Every structure is written in structure tokens, then in C-alpha cells.
PDB file of C-alpha atoms in Angstrom:
ATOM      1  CA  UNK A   1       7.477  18.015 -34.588  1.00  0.00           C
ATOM      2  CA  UNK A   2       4.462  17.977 -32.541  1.00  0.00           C
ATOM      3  CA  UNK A   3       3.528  14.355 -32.448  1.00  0.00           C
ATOM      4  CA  UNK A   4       7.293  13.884 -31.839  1.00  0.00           C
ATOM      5  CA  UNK A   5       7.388  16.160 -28.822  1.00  0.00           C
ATOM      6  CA  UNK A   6       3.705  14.853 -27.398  1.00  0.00           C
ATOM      7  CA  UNK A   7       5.166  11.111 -27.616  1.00  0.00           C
ATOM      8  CA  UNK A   8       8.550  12.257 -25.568  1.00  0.00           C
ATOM      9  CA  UNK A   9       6.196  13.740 -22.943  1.00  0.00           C
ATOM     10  CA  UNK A  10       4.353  10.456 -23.016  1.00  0.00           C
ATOM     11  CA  UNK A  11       7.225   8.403 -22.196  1.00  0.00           C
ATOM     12  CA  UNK A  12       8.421  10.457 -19.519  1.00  0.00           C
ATOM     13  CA  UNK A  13       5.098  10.480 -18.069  1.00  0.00           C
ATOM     14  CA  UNK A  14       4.603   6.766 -18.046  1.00  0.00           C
ATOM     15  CA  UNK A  15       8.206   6.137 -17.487  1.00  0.00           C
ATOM     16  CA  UNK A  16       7.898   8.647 -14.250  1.00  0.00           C
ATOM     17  CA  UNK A  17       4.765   6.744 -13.262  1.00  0.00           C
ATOM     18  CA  UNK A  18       6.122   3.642 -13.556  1.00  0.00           C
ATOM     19  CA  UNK A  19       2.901   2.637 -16.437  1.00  0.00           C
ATOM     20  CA  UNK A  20       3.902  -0.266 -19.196  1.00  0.00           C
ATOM     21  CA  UNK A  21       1.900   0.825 -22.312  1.00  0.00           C
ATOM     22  CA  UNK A  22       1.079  -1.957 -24.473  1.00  0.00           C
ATOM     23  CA  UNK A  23      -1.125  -2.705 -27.871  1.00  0.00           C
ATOM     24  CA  UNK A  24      -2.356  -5.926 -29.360  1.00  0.00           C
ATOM     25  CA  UNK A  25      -3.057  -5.847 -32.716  1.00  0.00           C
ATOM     26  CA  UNK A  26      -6.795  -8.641 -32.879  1.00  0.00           C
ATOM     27  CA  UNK A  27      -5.759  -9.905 -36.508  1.00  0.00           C
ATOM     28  CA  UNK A  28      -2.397 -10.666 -35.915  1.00  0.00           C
ATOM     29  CA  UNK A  29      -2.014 -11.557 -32.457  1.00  0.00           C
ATOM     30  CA  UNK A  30       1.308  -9.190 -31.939  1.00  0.00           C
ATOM     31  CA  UNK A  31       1.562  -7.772 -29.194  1.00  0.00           C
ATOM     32  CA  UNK A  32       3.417  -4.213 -29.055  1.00  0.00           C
ATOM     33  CA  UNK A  33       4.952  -3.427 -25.066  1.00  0.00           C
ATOM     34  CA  UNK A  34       6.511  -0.845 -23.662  1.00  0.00           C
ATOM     35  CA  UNK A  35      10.415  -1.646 -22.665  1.00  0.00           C
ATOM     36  CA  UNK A  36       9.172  -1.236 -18.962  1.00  0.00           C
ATOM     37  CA  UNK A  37       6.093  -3.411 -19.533  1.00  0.00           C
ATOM     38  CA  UNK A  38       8.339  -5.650 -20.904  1.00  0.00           C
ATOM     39  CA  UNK A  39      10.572  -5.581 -17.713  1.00  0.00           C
ATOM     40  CA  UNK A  40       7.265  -6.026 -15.701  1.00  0.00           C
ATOM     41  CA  UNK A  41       6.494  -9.135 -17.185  1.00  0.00           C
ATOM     42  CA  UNK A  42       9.813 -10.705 -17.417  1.00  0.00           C
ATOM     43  CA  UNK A  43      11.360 -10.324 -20.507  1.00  0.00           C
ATOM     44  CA  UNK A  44      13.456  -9.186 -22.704  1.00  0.00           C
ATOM     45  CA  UNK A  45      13.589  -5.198 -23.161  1.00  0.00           C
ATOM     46  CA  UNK A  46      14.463  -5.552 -26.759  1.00  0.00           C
ATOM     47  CA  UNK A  47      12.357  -8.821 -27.850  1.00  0.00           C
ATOM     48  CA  UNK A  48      10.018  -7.618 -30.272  1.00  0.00           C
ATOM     49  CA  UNK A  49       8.212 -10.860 -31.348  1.00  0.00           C
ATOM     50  CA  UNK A  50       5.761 -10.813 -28.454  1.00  0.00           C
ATOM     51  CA  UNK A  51       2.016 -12.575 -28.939  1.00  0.00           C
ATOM     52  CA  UNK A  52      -1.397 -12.591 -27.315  1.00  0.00           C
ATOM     53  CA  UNK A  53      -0.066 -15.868 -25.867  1.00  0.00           C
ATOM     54  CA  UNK A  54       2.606 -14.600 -24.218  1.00  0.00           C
ATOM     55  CA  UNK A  55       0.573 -12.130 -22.128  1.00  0.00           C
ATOM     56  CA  UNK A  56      -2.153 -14.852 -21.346  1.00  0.00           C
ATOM     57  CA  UNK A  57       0.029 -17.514 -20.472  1.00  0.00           C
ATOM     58  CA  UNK A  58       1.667 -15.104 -17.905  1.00  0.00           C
ATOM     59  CA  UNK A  59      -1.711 -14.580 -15.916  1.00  0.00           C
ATOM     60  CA  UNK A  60      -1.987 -17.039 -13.018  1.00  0.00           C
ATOM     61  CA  UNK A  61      -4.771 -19.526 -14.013  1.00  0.00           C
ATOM     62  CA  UNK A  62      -7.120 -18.788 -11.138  1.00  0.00           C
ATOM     63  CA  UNK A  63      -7.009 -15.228 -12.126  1.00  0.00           C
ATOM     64  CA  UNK A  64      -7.223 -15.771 -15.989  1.00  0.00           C
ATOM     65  CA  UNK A  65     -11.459 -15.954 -16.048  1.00  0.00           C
ATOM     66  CA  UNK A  66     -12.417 -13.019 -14.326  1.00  0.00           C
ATOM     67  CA  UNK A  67      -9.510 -10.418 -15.483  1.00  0.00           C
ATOM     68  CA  UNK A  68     -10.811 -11.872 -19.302  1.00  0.00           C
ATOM     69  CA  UNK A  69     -14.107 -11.588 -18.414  1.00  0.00           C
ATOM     70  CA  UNK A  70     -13.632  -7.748 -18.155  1.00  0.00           C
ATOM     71  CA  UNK A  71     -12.049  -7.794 -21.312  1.00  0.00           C
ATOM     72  CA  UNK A  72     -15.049  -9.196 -22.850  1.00  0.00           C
ATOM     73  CA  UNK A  73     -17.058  -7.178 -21.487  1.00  0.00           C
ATOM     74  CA  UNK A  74     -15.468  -4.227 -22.632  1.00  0.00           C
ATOM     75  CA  UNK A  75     -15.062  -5.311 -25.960  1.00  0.00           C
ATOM     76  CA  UNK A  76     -19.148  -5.745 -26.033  1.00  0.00           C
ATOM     77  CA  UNK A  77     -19.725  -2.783 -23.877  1.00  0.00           C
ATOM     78  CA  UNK A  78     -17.323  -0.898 -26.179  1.00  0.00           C
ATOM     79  CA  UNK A  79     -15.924   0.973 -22.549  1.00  0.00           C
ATOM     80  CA  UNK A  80     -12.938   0.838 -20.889  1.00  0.00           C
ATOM     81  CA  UNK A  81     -11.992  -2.159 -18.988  1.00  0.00           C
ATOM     82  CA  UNK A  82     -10.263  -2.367 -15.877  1.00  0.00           C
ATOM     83  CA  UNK A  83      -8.523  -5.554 -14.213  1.00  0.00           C
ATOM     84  CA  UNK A  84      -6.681  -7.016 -11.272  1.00  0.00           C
ATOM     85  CA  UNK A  85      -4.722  -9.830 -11.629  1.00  0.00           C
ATOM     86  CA  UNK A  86      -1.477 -11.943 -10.776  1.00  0.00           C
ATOM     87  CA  UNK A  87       1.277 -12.827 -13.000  1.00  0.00           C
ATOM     88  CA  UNK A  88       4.110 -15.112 -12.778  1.00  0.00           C
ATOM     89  CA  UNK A  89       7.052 -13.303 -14.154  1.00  0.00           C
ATOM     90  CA  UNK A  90       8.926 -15.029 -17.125  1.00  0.00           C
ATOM     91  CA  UNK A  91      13.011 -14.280 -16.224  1.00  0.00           C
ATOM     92  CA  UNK A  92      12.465 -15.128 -12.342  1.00  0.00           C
ATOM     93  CA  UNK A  93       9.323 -17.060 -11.664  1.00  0.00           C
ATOM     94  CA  UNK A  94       7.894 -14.159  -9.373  1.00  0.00           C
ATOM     95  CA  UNK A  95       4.623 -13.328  -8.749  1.00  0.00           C
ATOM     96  CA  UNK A  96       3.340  -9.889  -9.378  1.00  0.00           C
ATOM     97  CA  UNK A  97       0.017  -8.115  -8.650  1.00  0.00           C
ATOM     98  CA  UNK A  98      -0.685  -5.988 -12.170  1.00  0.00           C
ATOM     99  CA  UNK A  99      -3.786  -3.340 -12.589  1.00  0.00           C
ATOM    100  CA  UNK A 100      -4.419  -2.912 -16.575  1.00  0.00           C
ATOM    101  CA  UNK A 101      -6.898  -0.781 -17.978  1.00  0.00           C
ATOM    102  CA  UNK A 102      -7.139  -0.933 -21.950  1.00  0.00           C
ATOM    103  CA  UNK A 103     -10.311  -0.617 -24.380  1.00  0.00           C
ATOM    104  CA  UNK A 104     -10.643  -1.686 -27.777  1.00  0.00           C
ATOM    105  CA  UNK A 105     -10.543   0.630 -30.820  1.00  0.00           C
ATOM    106  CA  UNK A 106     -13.064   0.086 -34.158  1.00  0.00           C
ATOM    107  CA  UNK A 107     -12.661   0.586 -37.558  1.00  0.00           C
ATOM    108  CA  UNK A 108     -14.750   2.107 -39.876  1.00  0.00           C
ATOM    109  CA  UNK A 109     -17.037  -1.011 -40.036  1.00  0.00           C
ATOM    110  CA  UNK A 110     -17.048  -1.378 -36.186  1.00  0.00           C
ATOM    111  CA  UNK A 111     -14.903  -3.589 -35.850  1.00  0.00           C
ATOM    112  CA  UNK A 112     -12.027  -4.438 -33.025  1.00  0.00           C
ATOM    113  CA  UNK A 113      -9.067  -3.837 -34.661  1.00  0.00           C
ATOM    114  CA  UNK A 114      -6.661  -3.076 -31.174  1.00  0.00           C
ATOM    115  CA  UNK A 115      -6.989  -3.711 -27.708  1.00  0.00           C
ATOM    116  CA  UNK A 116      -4.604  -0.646 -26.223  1.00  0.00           C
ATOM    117  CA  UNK A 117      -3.699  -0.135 -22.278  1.00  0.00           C
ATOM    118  CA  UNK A 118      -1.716   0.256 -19.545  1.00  0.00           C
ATOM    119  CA  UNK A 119      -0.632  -1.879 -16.992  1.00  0.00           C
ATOM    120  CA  UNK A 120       0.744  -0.904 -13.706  1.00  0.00           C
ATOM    121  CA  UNK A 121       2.602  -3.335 -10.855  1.00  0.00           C
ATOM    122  CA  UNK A 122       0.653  -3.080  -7.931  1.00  0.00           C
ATOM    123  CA  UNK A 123       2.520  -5.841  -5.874  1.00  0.00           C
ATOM    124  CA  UNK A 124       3.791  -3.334  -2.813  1.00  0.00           C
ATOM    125  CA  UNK A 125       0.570  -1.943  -2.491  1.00  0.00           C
ATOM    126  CA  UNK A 126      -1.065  -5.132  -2.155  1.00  0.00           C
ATOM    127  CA  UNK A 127       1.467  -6.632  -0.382  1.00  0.00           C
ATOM    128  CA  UNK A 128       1.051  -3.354   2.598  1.00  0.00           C
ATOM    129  CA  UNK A 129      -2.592  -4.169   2.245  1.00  0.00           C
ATOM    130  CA  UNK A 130      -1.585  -8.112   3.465  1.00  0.00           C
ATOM    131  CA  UNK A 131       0.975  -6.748   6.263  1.00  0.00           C
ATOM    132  CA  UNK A 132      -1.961  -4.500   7.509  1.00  0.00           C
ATOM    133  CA  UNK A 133      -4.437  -6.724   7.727  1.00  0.00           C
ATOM    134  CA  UNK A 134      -2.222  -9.875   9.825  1.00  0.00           C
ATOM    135  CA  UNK A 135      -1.600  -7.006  12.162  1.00  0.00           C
ATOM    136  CA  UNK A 136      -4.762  -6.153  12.510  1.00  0.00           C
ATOM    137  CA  UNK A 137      -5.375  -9.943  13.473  1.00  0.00           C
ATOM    138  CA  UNK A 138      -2.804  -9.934  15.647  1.00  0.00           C
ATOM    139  CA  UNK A 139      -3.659  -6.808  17.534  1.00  0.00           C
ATOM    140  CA  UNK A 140      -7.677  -8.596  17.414  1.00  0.00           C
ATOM    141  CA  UNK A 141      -6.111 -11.740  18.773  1.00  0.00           C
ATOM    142  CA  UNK A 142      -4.448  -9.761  21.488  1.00  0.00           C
ATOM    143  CA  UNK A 143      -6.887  -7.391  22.606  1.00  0.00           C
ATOM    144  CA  UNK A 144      -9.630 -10.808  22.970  1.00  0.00           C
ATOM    145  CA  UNK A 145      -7.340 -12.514  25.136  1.00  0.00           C
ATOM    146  CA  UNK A 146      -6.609  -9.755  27.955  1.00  0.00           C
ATOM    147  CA  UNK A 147      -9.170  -9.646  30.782  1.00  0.00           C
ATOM    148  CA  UNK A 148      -9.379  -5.730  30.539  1.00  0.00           C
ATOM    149  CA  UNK A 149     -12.074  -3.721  28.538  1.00  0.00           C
ATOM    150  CA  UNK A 150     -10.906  -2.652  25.236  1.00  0.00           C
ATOM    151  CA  UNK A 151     -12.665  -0.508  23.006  1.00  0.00           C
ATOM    152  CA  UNK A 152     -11.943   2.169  20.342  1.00  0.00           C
ATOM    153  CA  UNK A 153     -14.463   5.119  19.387  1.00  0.00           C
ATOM    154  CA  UNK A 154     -15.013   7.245  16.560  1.00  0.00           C
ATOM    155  CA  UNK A 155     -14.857  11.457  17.694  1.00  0.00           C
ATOM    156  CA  UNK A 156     -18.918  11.236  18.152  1.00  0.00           C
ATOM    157  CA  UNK A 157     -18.436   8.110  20.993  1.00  0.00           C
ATOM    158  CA  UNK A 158     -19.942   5.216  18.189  1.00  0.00           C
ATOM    159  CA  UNK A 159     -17.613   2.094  18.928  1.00  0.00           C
ATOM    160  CA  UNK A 160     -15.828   1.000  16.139  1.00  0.00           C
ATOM    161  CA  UNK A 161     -13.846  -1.552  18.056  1.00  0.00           C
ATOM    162  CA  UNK A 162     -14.162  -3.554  21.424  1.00  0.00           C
ATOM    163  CA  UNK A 163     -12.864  -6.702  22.473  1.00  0.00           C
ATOM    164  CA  UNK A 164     -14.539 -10.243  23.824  1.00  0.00           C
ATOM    165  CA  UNK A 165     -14.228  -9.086  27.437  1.00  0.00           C
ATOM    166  CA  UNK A 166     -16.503  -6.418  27.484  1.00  0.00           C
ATOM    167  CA  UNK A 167     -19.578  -9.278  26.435  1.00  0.00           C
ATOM    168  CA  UNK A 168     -18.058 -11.083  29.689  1.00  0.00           C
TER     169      UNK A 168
END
């Protein structure tokens, strides 16, 4: 009744927080998802024959080495590992930023037997991170062409900011 009641608490949670939950299982290669991790990848709620290769092969290749490489490392670190990486979705061909965090877990021998995480869909935050940073280009590119002095300060006077004129 408890472990029943802690698990419905869980899903809410992660459901709330918008978190896919996932598990791969080293010696078989299955791969156990969350219906909204699922959904965040591009397929199938209710497909339940999922493998390691269908995660990988997701991953955009110029991404693959370094979010792997902090699965490795984790794995002979025996921490937590945390990644950022891009996806291209299966049902629609989008691309999605994803954070996952995951470790491994040992048997009695010490050795991997899962690799359990979560995995989030960053792709508004990092696309508000792009959006911010053309405007800031934009504003640069403005401010350097007036004639005028422009200059920003912090509350103590340091300049943070000023534009080409001022060197003129």
C-alpha cells in the first residue's frame, strides 16, 4: 500500500514537472520509458519494445560523443551523470534540446546492471536563451553605429557596457 501510494506521488510529481523517467536494463538492451518520455522522443505512448538503439539513434550525431562521454564517465566514476544534448524526434522530425541525468546501479558483484534517469525537454529555455542573445546583437549593432556616447553602469559606476563611439 505504501510503495503503491509513493509510486502515484511519483508520477504526479514527474508528470507535474514535465520529467520522462526512463531505465535501461545493460544485459538486455530494453529500454523501459515513461509514457511522457516516450512522447518526448517521438513515439508511441504504448510501444513497449523500446532498445538502447532507439535512444542513441535519436541523439543528433554531433552531440552523440560528448553527452556519451558523460555516461562513461559516470559509469567509471560510479556518480551521477548529467547531459545536454539534441534529439531529432521520431513521429515529426523535430529537434529538441533534452537535459538527462541518470547513474548506473551495481549488483552485488559490482557490476552495472541499470542505467536509470530522467530526462527533461529543455528546447524553450534554450530557444529564449537564442532570442536573447540576437537581441543583444542587435541592440550591440545599434548602439556602435550611433554617433552618441552609450554606456551602461553597474549601481557602484563600473561600466558594464559602452559603445564604439566613446573610443572615437
Amino acid at each position: 500500500k505504501n510503495l503503491r501510494k509513493t509510486t502515484e506521488h511519483f508520477q504526479i510529481a514527474t508528470t507535474a514537472a514535465e520529467v520522462g523517467t526512463w531505465s535501461l536494463d545493460l544485459s538486455s538492451q530494453a529500454l523501459e520509458w515513461s509514457g511522457l518520455h516516450k512522447r518526448m522522443w517521438g513515439y508511441d505512448e504504448n510501444r513497449s519494445d523500446l532498445l538502447y538503439e532507439d535512444w542513441y539513434k535519436v541523439i543528433l550525431s554531433e552531440d552523440k560523443e560528448a553527452a556519451f562521454a558523460e555516461v562513461e564517465k559516470a559509469l567509471t566514476t560510479k556518480t551521477l551523470y548529467q547531459a545536454t544534448y539534441r534529439i531529432r524526434r521520431v513521429s515529426d522530425g523535430e529537434e529538441r534540446w533534452i537535459r538527462s541525468s541518470g547513474q548506473y546501479f551495481y549488483n552485488a558483484a559490482g557490476e552495472a546492471v541499470t542505467l536509470t534517469g530522467v530526462s527533461i525537454d529543455i528546447t524553450q529555455e534554450k530557444k529564449a536563451g537564442i532570442a536573447l542573445i540576437e537581441s543583444e546583437k542587435r541592440f550591440r549593432l545599434l548602439a556602435d553605429s550611433m554617433p552618441q556616447h552609450v554606456w551602461t553602469a553597474d549601481a557602484k559606476g563600473n561600466l558594464n557596457y559602452f559603445n564604439k563611439s566613446v573610443f572615437d
